[in-house]
XYZ file of C-alpha atoms in Angstrom:
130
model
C 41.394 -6.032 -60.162
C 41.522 -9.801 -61.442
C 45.097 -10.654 -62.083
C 45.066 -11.686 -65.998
C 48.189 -12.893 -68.398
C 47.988 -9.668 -69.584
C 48.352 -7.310 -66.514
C 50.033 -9.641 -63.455
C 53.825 -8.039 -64.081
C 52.018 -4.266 -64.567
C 50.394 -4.599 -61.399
C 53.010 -5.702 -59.780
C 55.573 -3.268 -60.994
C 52.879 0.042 -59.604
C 52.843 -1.727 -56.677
C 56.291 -1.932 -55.631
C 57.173 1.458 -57.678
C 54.223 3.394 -55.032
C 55.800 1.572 -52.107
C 59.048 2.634 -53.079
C 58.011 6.595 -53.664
C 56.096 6.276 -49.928
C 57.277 9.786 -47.571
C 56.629 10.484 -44.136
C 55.203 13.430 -43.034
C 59.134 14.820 -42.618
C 59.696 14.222 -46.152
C 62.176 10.914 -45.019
C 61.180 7.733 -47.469
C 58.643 4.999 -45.652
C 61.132 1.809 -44.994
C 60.148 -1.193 -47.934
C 59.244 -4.648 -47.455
C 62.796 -6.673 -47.059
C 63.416 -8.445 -49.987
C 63.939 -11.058 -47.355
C 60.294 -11.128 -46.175
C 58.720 -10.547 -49.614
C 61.019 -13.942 -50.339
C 59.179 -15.619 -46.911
C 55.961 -14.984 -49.043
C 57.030 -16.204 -52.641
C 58.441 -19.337 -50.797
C 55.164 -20.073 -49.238
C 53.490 -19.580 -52.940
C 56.319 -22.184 -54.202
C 55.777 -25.277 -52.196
C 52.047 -25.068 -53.420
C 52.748 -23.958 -56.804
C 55.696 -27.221 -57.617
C 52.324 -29.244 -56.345
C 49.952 -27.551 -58.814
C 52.363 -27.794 -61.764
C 52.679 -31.705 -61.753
C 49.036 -31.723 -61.670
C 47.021 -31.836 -64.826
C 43.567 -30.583 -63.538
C 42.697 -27.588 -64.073
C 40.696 -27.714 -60.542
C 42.880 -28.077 -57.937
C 42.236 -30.709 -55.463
C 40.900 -30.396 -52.035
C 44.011 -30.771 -50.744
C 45.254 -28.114 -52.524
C 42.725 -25.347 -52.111
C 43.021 -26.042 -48.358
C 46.572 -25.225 -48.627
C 46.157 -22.126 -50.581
C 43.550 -21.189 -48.014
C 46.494 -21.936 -44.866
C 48.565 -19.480 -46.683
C 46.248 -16.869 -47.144
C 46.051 -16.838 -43.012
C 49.891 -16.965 -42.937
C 50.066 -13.595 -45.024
C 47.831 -12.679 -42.682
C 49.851 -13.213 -39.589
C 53.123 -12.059 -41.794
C 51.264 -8.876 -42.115
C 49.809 -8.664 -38.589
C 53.861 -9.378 -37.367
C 55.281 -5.708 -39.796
C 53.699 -3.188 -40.787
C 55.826 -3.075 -43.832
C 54.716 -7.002 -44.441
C 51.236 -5.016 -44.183
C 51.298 -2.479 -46.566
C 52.489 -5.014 -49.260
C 49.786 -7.380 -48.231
C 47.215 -4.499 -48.533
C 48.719 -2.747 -51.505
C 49.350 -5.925 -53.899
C 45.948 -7.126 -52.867
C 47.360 -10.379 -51.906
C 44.403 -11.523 -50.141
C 41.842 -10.802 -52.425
C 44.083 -12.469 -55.654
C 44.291 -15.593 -52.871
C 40.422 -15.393 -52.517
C 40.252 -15.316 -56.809
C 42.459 -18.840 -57.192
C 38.774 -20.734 -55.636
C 39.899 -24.012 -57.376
C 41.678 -22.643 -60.235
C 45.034 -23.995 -61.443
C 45.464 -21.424 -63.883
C 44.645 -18.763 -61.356
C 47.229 -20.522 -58.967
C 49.703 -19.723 -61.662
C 49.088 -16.635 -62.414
C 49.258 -15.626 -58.273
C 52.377 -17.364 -58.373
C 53.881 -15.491 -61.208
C 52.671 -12.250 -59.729
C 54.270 -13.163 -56.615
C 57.521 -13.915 -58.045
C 57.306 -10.178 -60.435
C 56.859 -8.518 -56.768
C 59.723 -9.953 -55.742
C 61.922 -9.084 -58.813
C 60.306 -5.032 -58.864
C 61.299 -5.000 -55.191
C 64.258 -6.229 -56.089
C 65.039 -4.204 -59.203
C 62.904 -0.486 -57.455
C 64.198 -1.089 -54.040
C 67.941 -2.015 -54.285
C 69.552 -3.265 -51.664
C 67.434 -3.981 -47.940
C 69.602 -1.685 -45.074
């Protein structure tokens, strides 16, 4: 689903409420994403996005999209490195909303803010990282 103005913080919110309800086979909950590592990710999404927000194009520049395209194979190795890194890479769809920005700067913004309402449902769903 395309992240929209209208559903980024909704999305976001089933994501991190599933991974939080996750049980093993013994009934024991599936350990969350640290709020440490989702962090690792929304810091990565806000060096681009302070470069994005000074600019007044609404296509990003070359420059840019190569960047956004650098961190896409980041979250890649992130989630290759944990498989908890994983499941919030595969669950959020992070890949496929990095694939959506092409050259948008609105859809940069909108990834960023979704980025930033995982981090704050993780935050708020998953209390405190053991």
């Amino acid at each position: 689903m395309k992240l929209t103005e209208d559903n980024y913080t909704e999305l976001a919110e089933k994501v991190i409420v599933k991974l939080s309800q996750e049980k093993r086979p013994n009934g024991k909950p599936v350990q969350m994403v640290t709020t440490s590592k989702i962090r690792n990710l929304l810091a990565m999404t806000a060096d681009i996005y302070n470069d994005v927000i000074n600019s007044q194009d609404e296509k990003l520049s070359t420059d840019i999209a190569g960047r956004i395209k650098y961190m896409k194979i980041r979250f890649v190795y992130e989630a290759g490195r944990q498989a908890e890194v994983k499941k919030l890479v595969e669950q959020a769809g992070l890949l496929e909303h990095l694939d959506d920005i092409g050259n948008s700067r609105k859809q940069y913004i909108l990834f960023s803010r979704y980025m930033e309402a995982l981090v704050a449902y993780r935050k708020f769903y998953g209390g405190k990282d053991d």
